[in-house]
CSV table of C-alpha atoms and ligand atoms in Angstrom, one decimal:
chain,number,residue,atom,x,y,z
A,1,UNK,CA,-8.6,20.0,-7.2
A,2,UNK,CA,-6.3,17.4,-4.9
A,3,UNK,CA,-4.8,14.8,-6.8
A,4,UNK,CA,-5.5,11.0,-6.7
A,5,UNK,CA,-2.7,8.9,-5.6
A,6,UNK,CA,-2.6,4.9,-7.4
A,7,UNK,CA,-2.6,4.6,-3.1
A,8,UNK,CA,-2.2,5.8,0.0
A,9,UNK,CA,-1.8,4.2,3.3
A,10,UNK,CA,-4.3,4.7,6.1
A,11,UNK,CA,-5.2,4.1,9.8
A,12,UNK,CA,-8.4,2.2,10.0
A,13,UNK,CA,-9.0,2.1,13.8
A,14,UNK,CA,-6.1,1.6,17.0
A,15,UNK,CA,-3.2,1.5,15.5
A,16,UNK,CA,-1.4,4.3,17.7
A,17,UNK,CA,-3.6,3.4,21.0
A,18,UNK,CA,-1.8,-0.4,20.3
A,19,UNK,CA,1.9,0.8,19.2
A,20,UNK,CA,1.5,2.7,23.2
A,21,UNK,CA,0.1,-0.2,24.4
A,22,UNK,CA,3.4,-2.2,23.2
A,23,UNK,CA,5.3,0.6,24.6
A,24,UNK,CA,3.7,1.6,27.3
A,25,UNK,CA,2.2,-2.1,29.0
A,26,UNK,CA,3.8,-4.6,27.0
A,27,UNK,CA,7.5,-3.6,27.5
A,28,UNK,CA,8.4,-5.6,24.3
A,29,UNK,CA,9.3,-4.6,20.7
A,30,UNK,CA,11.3,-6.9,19.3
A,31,UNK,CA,9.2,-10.0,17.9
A,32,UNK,CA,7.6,-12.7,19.0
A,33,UNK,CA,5.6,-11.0,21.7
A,34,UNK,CA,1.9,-10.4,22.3
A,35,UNK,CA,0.8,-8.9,19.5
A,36,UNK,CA,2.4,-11.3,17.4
A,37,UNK,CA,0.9,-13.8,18.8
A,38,UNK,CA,-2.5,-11.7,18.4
A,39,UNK,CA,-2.5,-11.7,14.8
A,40,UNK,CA,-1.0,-15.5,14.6
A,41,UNK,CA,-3.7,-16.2,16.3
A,42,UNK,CA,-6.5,-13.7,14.3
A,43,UNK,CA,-5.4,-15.8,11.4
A,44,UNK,CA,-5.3,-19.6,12.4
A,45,UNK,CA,-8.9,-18.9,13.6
A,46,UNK,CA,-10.0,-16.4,10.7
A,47,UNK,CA,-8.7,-18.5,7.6
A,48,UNK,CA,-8.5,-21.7,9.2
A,49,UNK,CA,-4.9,-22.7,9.4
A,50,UNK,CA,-2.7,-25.0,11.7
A,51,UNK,CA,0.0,-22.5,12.1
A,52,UNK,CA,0.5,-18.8,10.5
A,53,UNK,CA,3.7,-17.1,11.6
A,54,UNK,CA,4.4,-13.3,11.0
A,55,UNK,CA,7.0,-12.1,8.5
A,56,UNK,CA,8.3,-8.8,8.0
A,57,UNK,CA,7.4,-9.6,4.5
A,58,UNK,CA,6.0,-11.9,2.0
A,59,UNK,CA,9.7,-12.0,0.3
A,60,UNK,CA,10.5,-13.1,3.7
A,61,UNK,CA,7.9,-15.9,4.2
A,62,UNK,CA,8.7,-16.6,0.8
A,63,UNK,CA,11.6,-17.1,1.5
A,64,UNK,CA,10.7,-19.7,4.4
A,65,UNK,CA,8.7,-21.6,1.6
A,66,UNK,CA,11.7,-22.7,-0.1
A,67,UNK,CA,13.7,-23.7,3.0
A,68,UNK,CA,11.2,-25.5,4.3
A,69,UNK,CA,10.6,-27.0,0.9
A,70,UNK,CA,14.0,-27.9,0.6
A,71,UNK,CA,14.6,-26.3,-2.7
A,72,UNK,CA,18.4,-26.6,-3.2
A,73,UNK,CA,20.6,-26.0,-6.5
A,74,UNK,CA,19.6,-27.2,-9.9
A,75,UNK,CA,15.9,-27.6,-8.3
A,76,UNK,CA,13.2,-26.3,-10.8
A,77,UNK,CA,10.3,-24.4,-9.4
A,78,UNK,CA,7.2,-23.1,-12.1
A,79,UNK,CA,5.8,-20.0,-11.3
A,80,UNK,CA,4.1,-17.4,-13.5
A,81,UNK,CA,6.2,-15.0,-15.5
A,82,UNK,CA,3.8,-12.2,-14.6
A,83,UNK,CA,4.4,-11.6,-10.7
A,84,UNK,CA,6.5,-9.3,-8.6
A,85,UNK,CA,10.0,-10.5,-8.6
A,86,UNK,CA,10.0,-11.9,-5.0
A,87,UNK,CA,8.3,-15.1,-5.7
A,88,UNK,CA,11.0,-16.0,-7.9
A,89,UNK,CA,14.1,-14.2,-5.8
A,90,UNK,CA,13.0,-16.7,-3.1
A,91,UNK,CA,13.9,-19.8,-4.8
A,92,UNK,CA,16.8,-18.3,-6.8
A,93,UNK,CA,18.7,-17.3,-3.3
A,94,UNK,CA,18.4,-21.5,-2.8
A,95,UNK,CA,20.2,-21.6,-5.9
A,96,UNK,CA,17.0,-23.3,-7.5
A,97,UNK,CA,15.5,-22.1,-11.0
A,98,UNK,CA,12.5,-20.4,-12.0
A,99,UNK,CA,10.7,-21.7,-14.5
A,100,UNK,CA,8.2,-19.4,-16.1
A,101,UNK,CA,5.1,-20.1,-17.3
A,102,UNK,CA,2.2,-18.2,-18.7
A,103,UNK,CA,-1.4,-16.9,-17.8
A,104,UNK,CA,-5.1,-17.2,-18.8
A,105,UNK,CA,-6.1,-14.2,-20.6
A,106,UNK,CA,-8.9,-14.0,-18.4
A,107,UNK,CA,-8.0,-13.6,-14.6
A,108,UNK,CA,-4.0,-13.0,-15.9
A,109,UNK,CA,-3.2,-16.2,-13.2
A,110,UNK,CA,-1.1,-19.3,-13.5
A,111,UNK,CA,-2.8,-21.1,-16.5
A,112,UNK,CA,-3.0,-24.2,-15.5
A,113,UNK,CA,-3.1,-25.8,-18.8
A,114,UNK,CA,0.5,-24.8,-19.7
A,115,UNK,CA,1.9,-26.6,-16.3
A,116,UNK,CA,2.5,-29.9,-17.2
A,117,UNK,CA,4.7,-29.0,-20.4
A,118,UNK,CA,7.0,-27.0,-17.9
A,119,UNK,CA,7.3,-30.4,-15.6
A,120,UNK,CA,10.4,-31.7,-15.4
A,121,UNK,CA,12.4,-34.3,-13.5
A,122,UNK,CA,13.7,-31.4,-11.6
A,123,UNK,CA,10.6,-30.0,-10.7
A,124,UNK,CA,9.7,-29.6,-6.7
A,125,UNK,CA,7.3,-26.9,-6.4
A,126,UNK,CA,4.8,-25.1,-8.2
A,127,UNK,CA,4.0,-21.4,-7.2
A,128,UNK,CA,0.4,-20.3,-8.2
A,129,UNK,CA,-0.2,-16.3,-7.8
A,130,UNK,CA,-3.5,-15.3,-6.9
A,131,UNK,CA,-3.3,-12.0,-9.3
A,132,UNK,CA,-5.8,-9.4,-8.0
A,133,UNK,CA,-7.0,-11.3,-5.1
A,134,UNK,CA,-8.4,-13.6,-7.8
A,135,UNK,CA,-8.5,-17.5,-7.4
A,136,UNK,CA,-6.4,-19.5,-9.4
A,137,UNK,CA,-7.4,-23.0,-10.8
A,138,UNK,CA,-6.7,-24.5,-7.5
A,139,UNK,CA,-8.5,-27.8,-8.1
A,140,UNK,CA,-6.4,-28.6,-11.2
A,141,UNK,CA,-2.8,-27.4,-9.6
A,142,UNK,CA,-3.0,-29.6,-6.8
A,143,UNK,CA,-4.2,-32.2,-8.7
A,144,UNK,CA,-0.8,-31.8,-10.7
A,145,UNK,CA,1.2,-31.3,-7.9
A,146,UNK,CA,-0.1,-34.6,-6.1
A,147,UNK,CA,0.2,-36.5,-9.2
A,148,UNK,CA,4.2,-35.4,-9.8
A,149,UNK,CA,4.7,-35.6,-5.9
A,150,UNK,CA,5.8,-31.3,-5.8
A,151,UNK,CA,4.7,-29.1,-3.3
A,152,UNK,CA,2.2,-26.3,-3.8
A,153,UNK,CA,3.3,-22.2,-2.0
A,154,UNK,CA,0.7,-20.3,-2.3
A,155,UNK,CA,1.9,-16.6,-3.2
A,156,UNK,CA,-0.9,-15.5,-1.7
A,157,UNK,CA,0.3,-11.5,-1.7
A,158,UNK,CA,-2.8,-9.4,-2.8
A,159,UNK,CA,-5.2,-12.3,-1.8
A,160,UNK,CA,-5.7,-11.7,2.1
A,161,UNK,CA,-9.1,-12.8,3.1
A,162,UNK,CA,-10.0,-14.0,-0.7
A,163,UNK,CA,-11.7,-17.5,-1.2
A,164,UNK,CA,-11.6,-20.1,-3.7
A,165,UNK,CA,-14.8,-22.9,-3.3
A,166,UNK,CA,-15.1,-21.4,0.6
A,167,UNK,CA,-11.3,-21.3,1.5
A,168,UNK,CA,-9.0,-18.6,2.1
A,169,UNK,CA,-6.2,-18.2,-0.6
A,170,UNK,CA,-3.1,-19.3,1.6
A,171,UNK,CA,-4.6,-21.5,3.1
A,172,UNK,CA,-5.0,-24.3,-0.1
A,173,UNK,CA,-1.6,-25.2,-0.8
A,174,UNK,CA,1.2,-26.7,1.5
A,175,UNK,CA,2.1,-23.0,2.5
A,176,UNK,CA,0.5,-20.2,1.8
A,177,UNK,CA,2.6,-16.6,1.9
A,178,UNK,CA,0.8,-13.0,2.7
A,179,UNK,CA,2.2,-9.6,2.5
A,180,UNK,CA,1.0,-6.6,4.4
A,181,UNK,CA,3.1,-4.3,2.6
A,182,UNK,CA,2.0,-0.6,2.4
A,183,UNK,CA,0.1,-1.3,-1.2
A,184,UNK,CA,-1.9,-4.3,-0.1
A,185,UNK,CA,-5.2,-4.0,1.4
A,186,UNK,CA,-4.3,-5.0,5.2
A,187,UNK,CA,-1.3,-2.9,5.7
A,188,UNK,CA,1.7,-2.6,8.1
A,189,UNK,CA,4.3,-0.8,6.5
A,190,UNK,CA,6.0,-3.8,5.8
A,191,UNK,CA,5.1,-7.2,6.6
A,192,UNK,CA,3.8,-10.9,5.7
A,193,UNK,CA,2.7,-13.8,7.3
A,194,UNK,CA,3.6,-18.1,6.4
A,195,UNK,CA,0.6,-20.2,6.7
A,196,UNK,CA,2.2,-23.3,7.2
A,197,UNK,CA,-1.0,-25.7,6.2
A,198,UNK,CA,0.7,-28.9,6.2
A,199,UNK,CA,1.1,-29.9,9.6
A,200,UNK,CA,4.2,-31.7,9.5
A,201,UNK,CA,6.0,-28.7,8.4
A,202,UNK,CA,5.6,-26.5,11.9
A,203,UNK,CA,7.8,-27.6,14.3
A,204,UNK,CA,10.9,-26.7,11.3
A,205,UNK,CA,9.3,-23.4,10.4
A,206,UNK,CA,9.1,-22.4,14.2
A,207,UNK,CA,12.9,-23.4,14.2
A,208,UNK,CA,13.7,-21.2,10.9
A,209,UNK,CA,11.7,-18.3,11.8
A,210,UNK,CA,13.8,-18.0,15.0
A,211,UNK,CA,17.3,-18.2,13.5
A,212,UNK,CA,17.8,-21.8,13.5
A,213,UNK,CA,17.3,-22.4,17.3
A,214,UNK,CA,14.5,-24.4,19.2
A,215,UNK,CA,13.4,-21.4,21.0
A,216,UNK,CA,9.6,-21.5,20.4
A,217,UNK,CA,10.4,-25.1,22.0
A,218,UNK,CA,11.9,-23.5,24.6
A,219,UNK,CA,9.2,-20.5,25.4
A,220,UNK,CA,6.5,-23.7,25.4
A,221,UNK,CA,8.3,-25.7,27.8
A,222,UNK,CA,9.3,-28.4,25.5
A,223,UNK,CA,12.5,-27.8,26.1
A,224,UNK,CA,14.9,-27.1,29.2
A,225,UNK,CA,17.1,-24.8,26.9
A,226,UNK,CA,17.3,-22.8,24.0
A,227,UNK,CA,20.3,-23.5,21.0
A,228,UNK,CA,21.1,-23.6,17.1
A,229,UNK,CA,19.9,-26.4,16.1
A,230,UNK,CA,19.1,-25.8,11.9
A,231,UNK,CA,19.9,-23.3,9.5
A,232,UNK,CA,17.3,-19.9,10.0
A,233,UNK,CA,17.1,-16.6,9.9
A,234,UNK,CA,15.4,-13.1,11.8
A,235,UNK,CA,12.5,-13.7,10.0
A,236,UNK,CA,10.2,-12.0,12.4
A,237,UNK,CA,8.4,-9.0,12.2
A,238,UNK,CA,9.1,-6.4,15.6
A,239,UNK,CA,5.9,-5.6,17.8
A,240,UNK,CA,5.4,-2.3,17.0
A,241,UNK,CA,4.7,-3.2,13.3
A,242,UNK,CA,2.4,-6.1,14.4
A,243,UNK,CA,0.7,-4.0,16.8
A,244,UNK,CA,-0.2,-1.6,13.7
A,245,UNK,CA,-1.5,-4.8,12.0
A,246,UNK,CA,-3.5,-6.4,14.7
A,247,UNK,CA,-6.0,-3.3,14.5
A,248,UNK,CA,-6.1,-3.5,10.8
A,249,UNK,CA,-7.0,-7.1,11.2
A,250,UNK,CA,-9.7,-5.8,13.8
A,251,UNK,CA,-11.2,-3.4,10.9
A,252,UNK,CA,-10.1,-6.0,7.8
A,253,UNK,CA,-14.3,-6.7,7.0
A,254,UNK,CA,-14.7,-3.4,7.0
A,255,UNK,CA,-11.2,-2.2,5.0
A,256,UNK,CA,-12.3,-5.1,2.4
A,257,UNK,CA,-15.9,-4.2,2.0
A,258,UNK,CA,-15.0,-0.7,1.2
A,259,UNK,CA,-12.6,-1.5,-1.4
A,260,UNK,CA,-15.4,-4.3,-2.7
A,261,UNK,CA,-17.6,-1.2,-3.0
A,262,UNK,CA,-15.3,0.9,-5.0
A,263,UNK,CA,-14.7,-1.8,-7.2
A,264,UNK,CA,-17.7,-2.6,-8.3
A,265,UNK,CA,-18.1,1.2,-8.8
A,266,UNK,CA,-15.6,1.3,-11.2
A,267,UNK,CA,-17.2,-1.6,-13.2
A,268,UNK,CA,-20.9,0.2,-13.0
A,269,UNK,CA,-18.8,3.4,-13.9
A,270,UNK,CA,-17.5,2.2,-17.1
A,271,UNK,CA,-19.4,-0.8,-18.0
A,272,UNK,CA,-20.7,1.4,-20.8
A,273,UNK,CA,-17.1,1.5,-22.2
A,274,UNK,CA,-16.7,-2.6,-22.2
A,275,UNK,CA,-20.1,-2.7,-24.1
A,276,UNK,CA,-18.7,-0.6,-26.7
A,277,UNK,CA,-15.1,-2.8,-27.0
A,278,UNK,CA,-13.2,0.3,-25.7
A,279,UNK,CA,-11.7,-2.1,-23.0
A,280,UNK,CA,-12.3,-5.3,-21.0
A,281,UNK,CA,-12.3,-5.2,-16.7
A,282,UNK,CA,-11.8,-7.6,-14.7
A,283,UNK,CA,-12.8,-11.1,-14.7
A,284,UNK,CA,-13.6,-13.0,-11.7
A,285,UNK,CA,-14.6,-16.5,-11.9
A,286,UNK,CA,-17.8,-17.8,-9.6
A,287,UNK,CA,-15.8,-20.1,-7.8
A,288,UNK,CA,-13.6,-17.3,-5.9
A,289,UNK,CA,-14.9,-14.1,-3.7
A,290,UNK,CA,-12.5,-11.3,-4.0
A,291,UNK,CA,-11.4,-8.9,-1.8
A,292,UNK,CA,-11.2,-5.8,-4.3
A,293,UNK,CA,-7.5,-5.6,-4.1
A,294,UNK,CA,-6.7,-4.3,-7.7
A,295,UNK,CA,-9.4,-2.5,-10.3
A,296,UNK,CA,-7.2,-2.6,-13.6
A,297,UNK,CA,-8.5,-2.0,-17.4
A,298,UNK,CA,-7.2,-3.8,-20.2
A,299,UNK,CA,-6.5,-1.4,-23.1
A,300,UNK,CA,-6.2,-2.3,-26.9
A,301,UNK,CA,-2.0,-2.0,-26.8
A,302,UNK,CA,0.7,-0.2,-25.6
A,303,UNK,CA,0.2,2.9,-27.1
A,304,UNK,CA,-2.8,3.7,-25.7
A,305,UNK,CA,-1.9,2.4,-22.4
A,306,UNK,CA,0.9,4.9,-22.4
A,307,UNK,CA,-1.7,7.8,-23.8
A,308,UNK,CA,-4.3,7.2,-21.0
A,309,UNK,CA,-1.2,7.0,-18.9
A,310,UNK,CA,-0.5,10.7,-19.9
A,311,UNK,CA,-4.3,11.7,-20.0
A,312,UNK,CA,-4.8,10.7,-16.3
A,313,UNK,CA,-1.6,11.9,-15.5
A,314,UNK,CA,-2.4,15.6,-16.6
A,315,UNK,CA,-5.9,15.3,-15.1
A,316,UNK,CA,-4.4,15.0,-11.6
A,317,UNK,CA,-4.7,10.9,-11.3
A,318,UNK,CA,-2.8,8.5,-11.4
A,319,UNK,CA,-2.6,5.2,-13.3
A,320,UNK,CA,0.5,2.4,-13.5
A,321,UNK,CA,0.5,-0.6,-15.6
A,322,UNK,CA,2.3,-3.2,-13.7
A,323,UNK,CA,4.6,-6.6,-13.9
A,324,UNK,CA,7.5,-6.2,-16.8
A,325,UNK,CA,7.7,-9.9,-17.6
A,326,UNK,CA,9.9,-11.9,-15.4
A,327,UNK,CA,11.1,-14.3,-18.0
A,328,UNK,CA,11.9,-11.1,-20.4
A,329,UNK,CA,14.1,-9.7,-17.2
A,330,UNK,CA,17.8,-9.1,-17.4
A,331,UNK,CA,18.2,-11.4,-14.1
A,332,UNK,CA,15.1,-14.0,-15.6
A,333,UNK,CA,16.9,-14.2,-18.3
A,334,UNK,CA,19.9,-14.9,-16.4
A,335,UNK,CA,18.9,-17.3,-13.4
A,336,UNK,CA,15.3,-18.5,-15.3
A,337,UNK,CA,14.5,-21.1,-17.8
A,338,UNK,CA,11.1,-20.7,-20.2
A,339,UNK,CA,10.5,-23.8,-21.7
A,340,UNK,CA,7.6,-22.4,-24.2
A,341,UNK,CA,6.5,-19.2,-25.5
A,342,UNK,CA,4.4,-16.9,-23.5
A,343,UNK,CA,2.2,-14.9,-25.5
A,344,UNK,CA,-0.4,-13.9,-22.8
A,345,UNK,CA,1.8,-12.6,-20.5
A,346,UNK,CA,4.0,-11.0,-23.7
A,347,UNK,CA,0.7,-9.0,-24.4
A,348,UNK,CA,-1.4,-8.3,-21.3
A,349,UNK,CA,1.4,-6.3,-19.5
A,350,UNK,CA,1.4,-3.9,-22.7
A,351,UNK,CA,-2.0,-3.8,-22.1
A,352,UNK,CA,-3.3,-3.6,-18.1
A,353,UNK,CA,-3.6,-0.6,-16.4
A,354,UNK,CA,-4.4,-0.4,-12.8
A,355,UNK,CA,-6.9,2.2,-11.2
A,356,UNK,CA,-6.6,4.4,-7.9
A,357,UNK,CA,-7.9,2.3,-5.4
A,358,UNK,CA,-7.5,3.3,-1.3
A,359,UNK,CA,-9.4,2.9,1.8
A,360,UNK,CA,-9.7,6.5,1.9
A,361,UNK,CA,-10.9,7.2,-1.7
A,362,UNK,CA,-14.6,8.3,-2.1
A,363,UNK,CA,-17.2,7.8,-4.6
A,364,UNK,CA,-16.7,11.3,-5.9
A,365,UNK,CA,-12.9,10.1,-6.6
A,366,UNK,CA,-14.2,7.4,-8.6
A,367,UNK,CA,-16.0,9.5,-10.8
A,368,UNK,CA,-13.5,11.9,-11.5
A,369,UNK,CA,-11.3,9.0,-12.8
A,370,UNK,CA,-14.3,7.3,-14.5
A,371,UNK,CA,-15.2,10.7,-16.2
A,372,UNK,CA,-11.7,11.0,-17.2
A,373,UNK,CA,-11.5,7.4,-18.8
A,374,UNK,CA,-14.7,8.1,-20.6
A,375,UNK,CA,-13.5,11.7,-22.1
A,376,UNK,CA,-10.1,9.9,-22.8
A,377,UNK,CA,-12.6,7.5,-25.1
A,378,UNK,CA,-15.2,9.9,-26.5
A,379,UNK,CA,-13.5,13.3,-26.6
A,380,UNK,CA,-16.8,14.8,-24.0
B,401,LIG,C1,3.6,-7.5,-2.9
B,401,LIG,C2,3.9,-8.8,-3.5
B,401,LIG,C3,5.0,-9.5,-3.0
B,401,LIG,C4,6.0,-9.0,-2.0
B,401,LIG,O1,5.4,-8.6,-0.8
B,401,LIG,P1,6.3,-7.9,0.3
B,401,LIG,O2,5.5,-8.0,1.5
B,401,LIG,O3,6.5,-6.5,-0.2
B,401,LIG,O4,7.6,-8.6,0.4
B,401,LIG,C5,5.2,-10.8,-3.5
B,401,LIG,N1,4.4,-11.3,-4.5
B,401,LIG,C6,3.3,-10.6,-5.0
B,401,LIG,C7,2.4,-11.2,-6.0
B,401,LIG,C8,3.1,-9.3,-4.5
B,401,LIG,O5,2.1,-8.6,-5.0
């Protein structure tokens, strides 16, 4: 019997016949040409955004947050402790500092109700992560942020095409940051996107994505030539990869609803389990539609984490748990501050274990990891 991958990446419809087309027609690879401005454009209409700009990662449009926000040394930034190390590397490189915070036990997001005892006079942004393509508290962070005068970046990695209350998760905050790496559920090998929601903020953005010149000024007309005006970067994504993306985009409702289907398979699948305490799935609150980016399990502690681990792994399939705790990190530790215990986070990455899920997997994949969990539990 094949194995099950944790994922795999996929074609979902034109990708070669476009990467030709930029070849072939288009006669440009490097970035900022037409399908870049194809998926910029898929976006701003699709999620309702002033500007979106592509990335050749979400470190990278990350990365753009805190320029744009200005985050310089001695800064503070809150963030949660459980998230992929780029959403605090971004503000680090300013020389800011992370402060961690913890989660809800619930949806393993930002808890909002541990925010305001991370506030400090230093504090100028807060950076909620939509874990699982799950909503966080929005209402109640901005509501913070406006009250303290910080900005609000959206890491909005695993959350493309999301909502919380009828909006897309990006799209909420002042900027919102998506990643099309290989894992996601839009893929291009590598790349992201900056939704850059606050208006005032473009013309800058347009300026740091191109290396610090004015040349998106200068391709518009608005200017008679092209130079370094502000600090910047090669932010931008080539062609080729956003020619692979704009056909995923094209076959995004599709992609999503299949990995909505497979979700909720899992939860039919071992719903029986839950009932009997064996473990808890994932919680989504009614205010938010998911897109089915992660299916993960929460186990009773480490040590059966690591034995189901093992079980799967002999049966052919493959589990992984997932974020070690920032704050508990050799460089969080170093560059980080953590104001106040974090016991949430402490015990849920012990805990969580995530479940194959891939465009390509079938419902007879599902079962054979179902029917594995459920052995695992009952010994039949
Ligand atoms: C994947 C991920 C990132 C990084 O995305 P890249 O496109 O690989 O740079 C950042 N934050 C979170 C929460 C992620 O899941």
């Amino acid at each position: 019997m094949k194995d099950i991958p944790f994922n795999k990446p996929f074609i979902a419809g034109k990708e070669l016949e476009y990467i030709t087309r930029a070849i072939n027609e288009n006669g440009h690879l490097s970035g900022n040409g037409p399908f870049t401005l194809k998926c910029q454009e898929w976006m701003e209409s699709h999620f309702g955004t002033p500007k979106a700009l592509m990335t050749h990662s979400c470190t990278a449009a990350l990365e753009m947050a805190a320029l744009l926000c200005d985050i310089g040394p001695g800064d503070e930034v809150i963030l949660p402790s459980f998230t992929f190390v780029s959403t605090a590397n971004a503000f680090v490189l300013r020389g800011a500092v992370p402060v961690f915070a913890d989660i809800r036990a619930d949806t393993l997001n930002l808890d909002e109700s541990v925010i305001e005892q991370a506030l400090s006079s230093k504090t100028r942004a807060i950076v909620p992560v939509h874990y699982a393509g799950v909503a966080c508290e929005m209402d109640a962070i901005l509501d913070i942020a406006h009250h303290h005068g910080v900005k609000v970046i959206e890491d909005a990695a695993q959350s493309f095409n999301s909502t919380y209350k009828g909006r897309h998760l990006g799209t909420i905050g002042d900027l919102g940051c998506l990643s099309f790496h290989e894992t996601k559920n839009v893929i291009s090998g590598e790349g992201g996107a900056l939704l850059v929601n606050d208006t005032g903020m473009i013309p800058r953005a347009e300026i740091l994505w191109e290396k610090g010149t004015n040349r998106v000024a200068f391709a518009n007309g608005q200017v008679d030539k092209y130079t370094w005006v502000d600090i910047g970067s090669s932010f931008l994504p080539g062609e080729l990869t956003t020619a692979f993306l704009y056909s995923q985009l094209e076959q995004s409702d599709a992609i999503i609803a299949k990995r909505v289907r497979l979700f909720e398979l899992y939860r039919e699948r071992l719903e029986a389990l839950e009932t009997r305490g064996e473990l808890q799935m994932p919680y989504q609150p009614d205010t938010c539609q998911t897109n089915g980016h992660i299916f993960y399990i929460i186990l009773a502690g480490e040590t059966e984490q690591k034995q189901l681990i093992r079980y799967l792994t002999a049966n052919g399939i493959k589990g992984v748990f997932h974020y070690i705790p920032l704050h508990d990190s050799p460089a969080g530790k170093k560059y980080g501050r953590t104001p106040a215990p974090l016991p949430v986070t402490e015990e849920m990455y012990s805990r969580i274990l995530r479940l194959p899920l891939y465009y390509e997997m079938d419902e007879a994949d599902v079962d054979r990891v179902t029917d594995c969990i459920i052995r695992f539990f009952t010994g039949t």
